[in-house]
Amino acid sequence: MFTPLEDIRFLADSENRFTALEALAAGSRTRAELQSATEASKATISRLLGDFESRGWVVRKGHRYALTPLGEYVASEFIDLYDHMTTANDLRELLPWFPLGELDVEFDLEVLTEATITAATPDDPMAPVARVLDIERESTRTKTLADKFPEPCVDARYEAVVGGTQTMELVTTPVVLESVMASPLADEFEDIVAADRSTVYVYDGDVPPGGIYDGTAYRIVLDDRDISVGLIESDDPALVDRLTETFDEYREASTRLTASELRNGWESVWAKT
């Protein structure tokens, strides 16, 4: 008889055991398939399956092994725990900068632990930026608050809105507008503003970077140096509703931008805000 803590330690102390359990959760496996999934030796797989059988988690069916109903329950719960801890590990670096109070939403951290997190790492410091570009390029409908609009973002939006079928609402700032119109992609930005599926607004002040795309909320997390350290995406209704409200609040306090105003000089837009 094993205690609950002994079973937890048994799985947590071995990556091979967890990987094998995860593989079995997807369907029955042969010893060779489990060896391939874990990259463990035949002897290790033999011991592992014996331990699983002694706990009543697997049953042998010919040359294949399958989870029992008890094994399915253990696998489901432990894999969920692993996923939550993986997310918590990512949140450890992002949470100090995530504006929980600013969002003013009645939710606990379960909202964030269920989120998709793209964190900047030493090996891939640009991962959050790359993910934002994917969102900007591939989404069908977007509502975006942009505190920056660098050239790769202009390219992505041009491809999606002017060259594609994306419907975009964008709220940005005079500082961002000035930077874009001074860049080599000023003409492309003007085409974005002029597109039928695009509506651009200028807000006189700072905006929190993020928005909503295709029913999913996202928030860019910036550190105290204003550097992107991560991106959090969630389709949780509470977060989607709150970020939609936030976008609407900034949009209502903004001035609509037109292509003709850009052609006549963005300074006139600045003066109106």
mmCIF file of C-alpha atoms in Angstrom, residues 55-57 67-76:
data_model
loop_
_atom_site.group_PDB
_atom_site.id
_atom_site.type_symbol
_atom_site.label_atom_id
_atom_site.label_comp_id
_atom_site.label_asym_id
_atom_site.label_seq_id
_atom_site.Cartn_x
_atom_site.Cartn_y
_atom_site.Cartn_z
ATOM 1 C CA ARG A 55 -0.222 0.667 -8.181
ATOM 2 C CA GLY A 56 -3.105 -0.451 -10.364
ATOM 3 C CA TRP A 57 -2.485 2.248 -12.962
ATOM 4 C CA LEU A 67 -4.144 2.910 -18.344
ATOM 5 C CA THR A 68 -6.815 1.538 -16.045
ATOM 6 C CA PRO A 69 -9.657 3.873 -15.008
ATOM 7 C CA LEU A 70 -7.619 4.624 -11.869
ATOM 8 C CA GLY A 71 -4.547 5.271 -14.008
ATOM 9 C CA GLU A 72 -6.533 7.635 -16.230
ATOM 10 C CA TYR A 73 -7.629 9.580 -13.161
ATOM 11 C CA VAL A 74 -4.081 9.806 -11.802
ATOM 12 C CA ALA A 75 -2.709 10.830 -15.205
ATOM 13 C CA SER A 76 -5.340 13.514 -15.719
#
